[in-house]
Structure formats: structure tokens, C-alpha cells
PDB file of C-alpha atoms in Angstrom:
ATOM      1  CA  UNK A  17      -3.107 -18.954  -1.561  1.00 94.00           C
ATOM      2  CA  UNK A  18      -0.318 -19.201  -4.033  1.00 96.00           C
ATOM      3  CA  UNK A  19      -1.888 -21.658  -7.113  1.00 95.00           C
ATOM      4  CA  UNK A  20       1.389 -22.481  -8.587  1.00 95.00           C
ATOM      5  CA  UNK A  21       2.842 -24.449  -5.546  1.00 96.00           C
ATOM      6  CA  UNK A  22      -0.706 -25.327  -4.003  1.00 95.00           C
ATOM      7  CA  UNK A  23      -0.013 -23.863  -0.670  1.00 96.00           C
ATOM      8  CA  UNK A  24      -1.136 -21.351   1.655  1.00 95.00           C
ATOM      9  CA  UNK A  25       0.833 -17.914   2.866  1.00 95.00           C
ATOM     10  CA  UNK A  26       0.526 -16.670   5.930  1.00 94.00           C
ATOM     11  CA  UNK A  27       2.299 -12.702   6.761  1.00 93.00           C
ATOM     12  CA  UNK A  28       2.014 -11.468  10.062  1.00 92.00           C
ATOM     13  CA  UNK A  29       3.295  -8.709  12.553  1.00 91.00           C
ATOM     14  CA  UNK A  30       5.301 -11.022  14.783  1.00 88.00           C
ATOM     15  CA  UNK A  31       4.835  -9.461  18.462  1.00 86.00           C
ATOM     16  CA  UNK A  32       7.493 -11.736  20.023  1.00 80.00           C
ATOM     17  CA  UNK A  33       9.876 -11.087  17.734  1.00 82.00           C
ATOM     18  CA  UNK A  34       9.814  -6.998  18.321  1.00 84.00           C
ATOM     19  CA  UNK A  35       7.263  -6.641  15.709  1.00 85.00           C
ATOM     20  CA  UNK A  36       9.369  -8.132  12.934  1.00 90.00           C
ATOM     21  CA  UNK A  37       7.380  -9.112   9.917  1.00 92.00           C
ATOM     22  CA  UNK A  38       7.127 -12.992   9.538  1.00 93.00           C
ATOM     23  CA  UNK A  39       5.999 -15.720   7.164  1.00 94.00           C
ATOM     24  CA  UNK A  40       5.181 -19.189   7.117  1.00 93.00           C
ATOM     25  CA  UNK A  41       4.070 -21.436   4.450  1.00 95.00           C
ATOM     26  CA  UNK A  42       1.613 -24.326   4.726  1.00 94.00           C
ATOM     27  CA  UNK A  43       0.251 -27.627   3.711  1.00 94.00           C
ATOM     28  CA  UNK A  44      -3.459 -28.259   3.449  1.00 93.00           C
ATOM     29  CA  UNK A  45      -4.249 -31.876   3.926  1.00 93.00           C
ATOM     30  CA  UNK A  46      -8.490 -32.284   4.441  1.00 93.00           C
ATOM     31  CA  UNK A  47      -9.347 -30.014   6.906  1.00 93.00           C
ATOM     32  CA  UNK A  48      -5.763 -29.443   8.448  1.00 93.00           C
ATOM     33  CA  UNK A  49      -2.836 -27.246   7.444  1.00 92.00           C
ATOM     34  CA  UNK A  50       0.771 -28.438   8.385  1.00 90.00           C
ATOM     35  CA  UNK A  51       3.605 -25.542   8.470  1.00 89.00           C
ATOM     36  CA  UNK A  52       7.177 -25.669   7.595  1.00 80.00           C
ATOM     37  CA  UNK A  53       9.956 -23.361   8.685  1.00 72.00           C
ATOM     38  CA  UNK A  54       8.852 -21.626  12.510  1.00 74.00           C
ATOM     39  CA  UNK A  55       8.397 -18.254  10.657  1.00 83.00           C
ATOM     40  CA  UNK A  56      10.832 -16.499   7.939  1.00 86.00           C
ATOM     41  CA  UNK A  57      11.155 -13.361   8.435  1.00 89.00           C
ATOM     42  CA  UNK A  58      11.129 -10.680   5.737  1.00 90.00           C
ATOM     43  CA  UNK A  59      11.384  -7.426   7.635  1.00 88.00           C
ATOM     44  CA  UNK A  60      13.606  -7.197  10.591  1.00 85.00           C
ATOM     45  CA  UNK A  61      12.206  -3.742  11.648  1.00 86.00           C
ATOM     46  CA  UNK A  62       8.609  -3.685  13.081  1.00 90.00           C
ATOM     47  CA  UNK A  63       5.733  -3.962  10.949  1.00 93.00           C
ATOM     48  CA  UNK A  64       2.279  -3.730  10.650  1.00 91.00           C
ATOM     49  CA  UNK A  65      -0.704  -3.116   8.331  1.00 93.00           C
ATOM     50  CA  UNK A  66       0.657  -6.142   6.323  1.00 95.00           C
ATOM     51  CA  UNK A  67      -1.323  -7.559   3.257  1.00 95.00           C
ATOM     52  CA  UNK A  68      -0.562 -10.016   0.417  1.00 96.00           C
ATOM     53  CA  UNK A  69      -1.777 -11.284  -2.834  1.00 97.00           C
ATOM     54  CA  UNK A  70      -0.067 -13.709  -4.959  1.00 97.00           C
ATOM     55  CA  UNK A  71       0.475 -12.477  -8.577  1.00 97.00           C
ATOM     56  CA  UNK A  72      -0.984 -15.151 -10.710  1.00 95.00           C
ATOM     57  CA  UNK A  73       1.187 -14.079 -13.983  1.00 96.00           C
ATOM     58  CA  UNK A  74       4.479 -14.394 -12.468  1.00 97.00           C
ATOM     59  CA  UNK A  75       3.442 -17.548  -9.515  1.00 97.00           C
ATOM     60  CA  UNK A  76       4.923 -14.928  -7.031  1.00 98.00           C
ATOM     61  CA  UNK A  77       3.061 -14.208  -3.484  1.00 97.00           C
ATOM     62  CA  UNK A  78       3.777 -10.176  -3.109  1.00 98.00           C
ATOM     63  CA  UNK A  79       3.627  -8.578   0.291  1.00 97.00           C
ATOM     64  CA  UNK A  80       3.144  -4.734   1.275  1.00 97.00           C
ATOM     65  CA  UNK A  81       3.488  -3.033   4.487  1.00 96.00           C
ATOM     66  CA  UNK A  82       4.171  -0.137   7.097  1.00 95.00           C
ATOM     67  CA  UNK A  83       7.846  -0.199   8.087  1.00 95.00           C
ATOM     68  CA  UNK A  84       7.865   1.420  11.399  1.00 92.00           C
ATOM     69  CA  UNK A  85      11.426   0.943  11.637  1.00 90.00           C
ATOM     70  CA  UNK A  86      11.539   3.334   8.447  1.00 93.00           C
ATOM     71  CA  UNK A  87       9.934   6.623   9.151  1.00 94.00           C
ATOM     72  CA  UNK A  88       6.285   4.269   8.286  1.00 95.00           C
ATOM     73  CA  UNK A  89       7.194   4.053   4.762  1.00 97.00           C
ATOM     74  CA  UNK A  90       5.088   2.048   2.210  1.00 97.00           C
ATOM     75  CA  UNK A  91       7.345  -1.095   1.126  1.00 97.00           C
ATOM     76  CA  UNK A  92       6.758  -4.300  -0.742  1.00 98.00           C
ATOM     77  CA  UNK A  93       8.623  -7.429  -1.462  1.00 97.00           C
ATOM     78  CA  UNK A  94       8.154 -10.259  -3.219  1.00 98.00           C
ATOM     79  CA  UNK A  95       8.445 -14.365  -2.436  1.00 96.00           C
ATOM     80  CA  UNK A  96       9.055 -17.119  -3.694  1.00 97.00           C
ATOM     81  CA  UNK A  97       7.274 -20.817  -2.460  1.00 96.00           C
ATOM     82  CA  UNK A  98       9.380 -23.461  -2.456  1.00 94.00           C
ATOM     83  CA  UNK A  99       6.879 -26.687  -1.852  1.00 93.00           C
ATOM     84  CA  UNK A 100       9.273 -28.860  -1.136  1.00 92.00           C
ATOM     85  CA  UNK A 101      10.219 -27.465   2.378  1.00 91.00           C
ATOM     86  CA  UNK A 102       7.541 -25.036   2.495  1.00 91.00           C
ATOM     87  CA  UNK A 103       9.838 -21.798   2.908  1.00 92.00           C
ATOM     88  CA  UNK A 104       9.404 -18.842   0.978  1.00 94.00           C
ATOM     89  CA  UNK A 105      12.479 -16.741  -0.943  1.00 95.00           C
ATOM     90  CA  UNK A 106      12.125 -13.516  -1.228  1.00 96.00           C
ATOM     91  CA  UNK A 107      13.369 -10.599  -3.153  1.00 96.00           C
ATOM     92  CA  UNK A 108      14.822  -7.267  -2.304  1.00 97.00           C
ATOM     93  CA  UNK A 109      12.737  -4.877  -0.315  1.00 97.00           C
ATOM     94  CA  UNK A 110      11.162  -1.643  -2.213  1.00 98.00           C
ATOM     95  CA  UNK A 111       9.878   1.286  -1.324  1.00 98.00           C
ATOM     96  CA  UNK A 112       6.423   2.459  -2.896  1.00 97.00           C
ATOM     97  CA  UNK A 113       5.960   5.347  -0.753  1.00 97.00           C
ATOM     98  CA  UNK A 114       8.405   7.557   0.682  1.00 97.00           C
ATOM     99  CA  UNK A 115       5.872   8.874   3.559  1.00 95.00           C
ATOM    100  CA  UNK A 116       3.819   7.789   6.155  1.00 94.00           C
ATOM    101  CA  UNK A 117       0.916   5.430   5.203  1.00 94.00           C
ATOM    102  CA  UNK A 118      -1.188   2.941   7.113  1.00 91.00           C
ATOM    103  CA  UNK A 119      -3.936  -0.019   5.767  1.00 90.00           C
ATOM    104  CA  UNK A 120      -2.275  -1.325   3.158  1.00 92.00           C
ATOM    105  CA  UNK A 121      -4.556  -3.776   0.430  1.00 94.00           C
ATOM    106  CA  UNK A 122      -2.668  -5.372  -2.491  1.00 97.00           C
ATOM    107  CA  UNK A 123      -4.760  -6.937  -5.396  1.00 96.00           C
ATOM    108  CA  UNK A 124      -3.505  -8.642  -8.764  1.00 97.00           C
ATOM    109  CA  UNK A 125      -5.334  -7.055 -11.769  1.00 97.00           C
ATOM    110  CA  UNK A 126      -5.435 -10.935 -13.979  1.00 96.00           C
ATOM    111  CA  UNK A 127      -6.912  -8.456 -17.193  1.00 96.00           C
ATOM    112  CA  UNK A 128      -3.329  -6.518 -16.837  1.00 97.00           C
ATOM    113  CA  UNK A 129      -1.294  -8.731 -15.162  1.00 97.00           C
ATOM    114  CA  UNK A 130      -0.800  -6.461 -12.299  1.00 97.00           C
ATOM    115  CA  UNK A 131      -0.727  -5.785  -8.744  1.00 97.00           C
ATOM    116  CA  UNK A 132      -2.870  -2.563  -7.321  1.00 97.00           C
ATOM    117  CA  UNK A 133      -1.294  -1.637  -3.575  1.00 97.00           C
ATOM    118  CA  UNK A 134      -3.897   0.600  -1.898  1.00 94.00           C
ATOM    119  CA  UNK A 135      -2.966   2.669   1.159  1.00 93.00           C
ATOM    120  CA  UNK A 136      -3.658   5.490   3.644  1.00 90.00           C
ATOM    121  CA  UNK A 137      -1.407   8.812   2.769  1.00 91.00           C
ATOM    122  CA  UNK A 138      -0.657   9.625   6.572  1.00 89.00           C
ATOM    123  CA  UNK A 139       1.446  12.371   5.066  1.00 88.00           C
ATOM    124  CA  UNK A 140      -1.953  14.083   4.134  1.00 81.00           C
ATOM    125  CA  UNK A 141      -2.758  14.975   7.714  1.00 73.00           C
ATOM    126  CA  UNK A 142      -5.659  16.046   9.381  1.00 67.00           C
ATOM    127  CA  UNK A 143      -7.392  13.990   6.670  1.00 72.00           C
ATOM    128  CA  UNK A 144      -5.473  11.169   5.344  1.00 82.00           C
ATOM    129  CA  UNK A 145      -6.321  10.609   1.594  1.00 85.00           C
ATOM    130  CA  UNK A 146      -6.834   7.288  -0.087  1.00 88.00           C
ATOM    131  CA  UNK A 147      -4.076   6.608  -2.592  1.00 91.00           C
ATOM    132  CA  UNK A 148      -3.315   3.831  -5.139  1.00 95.00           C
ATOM    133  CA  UNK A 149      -0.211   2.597  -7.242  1.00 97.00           C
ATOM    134  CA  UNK A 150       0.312   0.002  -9.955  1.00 97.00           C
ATOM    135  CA  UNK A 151       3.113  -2.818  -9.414  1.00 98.00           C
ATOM    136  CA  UNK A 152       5.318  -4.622 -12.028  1.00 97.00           C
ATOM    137  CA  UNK A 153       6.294  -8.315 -10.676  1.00 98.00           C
ATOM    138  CA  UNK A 154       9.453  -9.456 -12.793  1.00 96.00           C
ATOM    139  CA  UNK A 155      11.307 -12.300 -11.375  1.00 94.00           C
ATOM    140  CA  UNK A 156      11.536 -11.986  -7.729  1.00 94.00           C
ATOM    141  CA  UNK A 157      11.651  -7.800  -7.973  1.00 97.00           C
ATOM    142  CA  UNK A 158       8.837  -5.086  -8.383  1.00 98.00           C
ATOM    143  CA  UNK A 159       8.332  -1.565  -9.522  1.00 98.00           C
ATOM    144  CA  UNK A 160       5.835   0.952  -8.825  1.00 98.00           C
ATOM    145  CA  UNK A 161       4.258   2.962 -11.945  1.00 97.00           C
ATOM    146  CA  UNK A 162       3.404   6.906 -10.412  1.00 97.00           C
ATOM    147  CA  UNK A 163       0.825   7.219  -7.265  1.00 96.00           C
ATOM    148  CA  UNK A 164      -2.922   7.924  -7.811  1.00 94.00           C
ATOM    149  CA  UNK A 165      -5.405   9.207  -5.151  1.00 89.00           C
ATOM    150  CA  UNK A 166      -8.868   7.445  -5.180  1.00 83.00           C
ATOM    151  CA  UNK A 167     -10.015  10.004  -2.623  1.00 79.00           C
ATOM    152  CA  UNK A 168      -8.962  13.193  -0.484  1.00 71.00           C
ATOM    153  CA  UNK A 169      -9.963  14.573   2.619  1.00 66.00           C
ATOM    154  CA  UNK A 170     -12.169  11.734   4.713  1.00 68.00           C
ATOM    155  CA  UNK A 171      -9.742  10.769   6.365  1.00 74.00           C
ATOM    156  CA  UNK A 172      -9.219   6.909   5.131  1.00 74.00           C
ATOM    157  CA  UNK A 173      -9.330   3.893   7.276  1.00 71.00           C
ATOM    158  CA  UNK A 174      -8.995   0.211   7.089  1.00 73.00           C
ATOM    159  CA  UNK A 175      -8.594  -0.391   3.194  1.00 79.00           C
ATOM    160  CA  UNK A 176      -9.536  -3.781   1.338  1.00 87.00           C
ATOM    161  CA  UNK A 177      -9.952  -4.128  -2.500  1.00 91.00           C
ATOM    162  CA  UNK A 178     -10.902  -7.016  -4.556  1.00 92.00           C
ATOM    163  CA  UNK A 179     -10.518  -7.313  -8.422  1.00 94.00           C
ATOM    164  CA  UNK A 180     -13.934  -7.598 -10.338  1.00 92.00           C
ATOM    165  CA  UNK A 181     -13.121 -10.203 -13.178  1.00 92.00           C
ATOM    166  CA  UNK A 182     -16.144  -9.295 -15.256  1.00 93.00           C
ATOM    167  CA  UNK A 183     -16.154  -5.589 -15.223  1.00 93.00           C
ATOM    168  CA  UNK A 184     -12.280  -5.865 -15.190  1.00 94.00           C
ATOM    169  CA  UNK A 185     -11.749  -3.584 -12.505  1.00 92.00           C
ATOM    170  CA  UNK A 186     -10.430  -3.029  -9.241  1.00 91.00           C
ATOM    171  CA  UNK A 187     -12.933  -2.069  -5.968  1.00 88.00           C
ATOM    172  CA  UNK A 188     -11.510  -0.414  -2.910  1.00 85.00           C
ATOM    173  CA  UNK A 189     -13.557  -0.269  -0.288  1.00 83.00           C
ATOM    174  CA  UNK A 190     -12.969   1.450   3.252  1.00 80.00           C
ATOM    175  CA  UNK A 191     -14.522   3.530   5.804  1.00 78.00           C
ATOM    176  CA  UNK A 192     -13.845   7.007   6.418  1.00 68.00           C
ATOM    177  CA  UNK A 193     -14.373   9.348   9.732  1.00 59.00           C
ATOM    178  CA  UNK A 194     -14.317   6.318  11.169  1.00 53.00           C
ATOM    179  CA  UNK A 195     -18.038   6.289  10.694  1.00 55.00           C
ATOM    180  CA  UNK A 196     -19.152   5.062   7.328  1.00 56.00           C
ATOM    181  CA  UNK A 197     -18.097   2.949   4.188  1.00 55.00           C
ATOM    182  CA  UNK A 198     -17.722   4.010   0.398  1.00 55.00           C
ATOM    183  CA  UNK A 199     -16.488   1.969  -2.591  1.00 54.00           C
ATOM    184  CA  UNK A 200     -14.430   2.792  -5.423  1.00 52.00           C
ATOM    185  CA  UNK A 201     -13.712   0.912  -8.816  1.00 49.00           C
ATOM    186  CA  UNK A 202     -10.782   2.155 -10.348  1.00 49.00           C
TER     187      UNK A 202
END
């Protein structure tokens, strides 16, 4: 939900269009939501493992992904509502990992104005570590301070993280073997 426009954001992995990562931006009126453009697309490769947060500082919605058209690199980009059309702008595309990675989570820090991307390292194989960076919105660009692991060797799956205004901090949670959960506040 980006606050600053009072609209919602939807990203998704658009099958029909060979996998090619869309956007559309809606209207809530009661208890329906009315979409502009058909779907914007921000990725013309094929995508997937696609998450967003909108950065609260900058009134920017940020989204991160696997680019399978890239080798399954880590990128990010960042949009821009416009309400009166409900489209979306967006920035150039950046990389945050040069690798392989998979179940990407994206979460804006409000104590440090700052997004936290969370990811798979695929590149870690047989067990794929959990890693972390920090991300800079300014304007409609982004930068990404150096990468962090959370945790090595169980093999990470299906990442989500929240930020924890009171304790100012950020949890991951995820499973790992595919058969149980752990948390992590960073």
C-alpha cells in the first residue's frame, strides 16, 4: 500500500506475457478496488520470487526480484504512483546480487529510513544460505550497502520479514530443509 498516493500496488510474474514482471495500481472505493493501466511492466525478462514494500521516507513503492532472464540475479527497482491515472514510473533497474538467489522479502526499516532485501544465496549450493542487504532509496534510484548472511547451511526457503517498530528491528522468518521454521531479528 503506498500511503503517500493512497493506493494499492500490485507486482506479479505475468505468465501470459512470458513471465515478464508486471504492475498495476489500484483504487480502493468501500470494499472494491478499481485498476488503471492493464499491467506496466517493469522487467521484460521472466521473473519470479517478486516482493515489494513501499519506502515510507522517500513515498516510493520498491520492488525486488529473480531475473531469470539474467543468470537469476537479485535486482530491484523502484516506482513511482502517479494517482491521477494510477500508473506507476519507475527507475532504473539494479542489481543487488550478482548470483543466483530465490525468495526474495523487502522491508522498510522507518527507525533508519531503510529498506532490508532478504534472499536465498542459490550460489551457496547444496545448502543455500540466508543473506541480507541494506537499500538506500534516493529519488527514483537505490543502492545496496555490502551483503550480510543471517544464516548458512539449512538450506533457506520461502523468506518473509516484517519490521518490529518497538524493538526497532527487522524479523526474517523462513523455513529451512523444507521441514521447519526459525526467526531472526537482525
Amino acid at each position: 500500500f503506498d500511503s503517500n498516493s493512497n493506493r494499492v500496488v500490485v507486482a506479479a510474474r505475468n505468465v501470459s506475457a512470458s513471465g515478464r514482471g508486471t504492475v498495476w495500481v489500484g483504487q480502493i472505493t468501500g470494499t472494491d478496488v478499481a485498476f488503471g493501466d492493464t499491467g506496466l511492466q517493469f522487467e521484460l525478462g521472466s521473473t519470479d520470487d517478486i516482493s515489494m514494500a513501499f519506502d515510507q521516507n522517500s513515498n516510493k513503492v520498491v520492488i525486488v526480484y529473480k531475473d531469470g532472464g539474467n543468470s537469476n540475479y537479485g535486482k530491484a527497482i523502484v516506482g513511482t504512483v502517479d494517482p491521477s491515472n494510477n500508473t506507476i514510473s519507475f527507475g532504473t533497474i539494479r542489481t543487488f546480487a550478482s548470483k543466483s538467489v530465490a525468495k526474495m522479502t523487502i522491508t522498510f526499516d522507518s527507525s533508519t529510513n531503510k529498506m532490508v532485501i532478504g534472499y536465498s544465496d542459490l550460489s551457496t549450493n547444496p545448502s543455500y544460505s540466508g543473506k541480507f542487504c541494506v537499500a538506500n532509496v534516493s529519488g527514483n534510484d537505490i543502492t545496496f550497502e555490502a551483503e550480510q548472511t543471517f544464516t548458512k547451511d539449512q538450506d533457506v526457503y520461502y523468506n518473509v520479514s516484517t519490521f518490529d517498530s518497538t524493538s526497532k528491528q527487522i524479523v526474517f522468518a523462513y523455513t529451512y530443509a523444507a521441514i521447519s521454521g526459525e526467526a531472526f531479528l537482525f
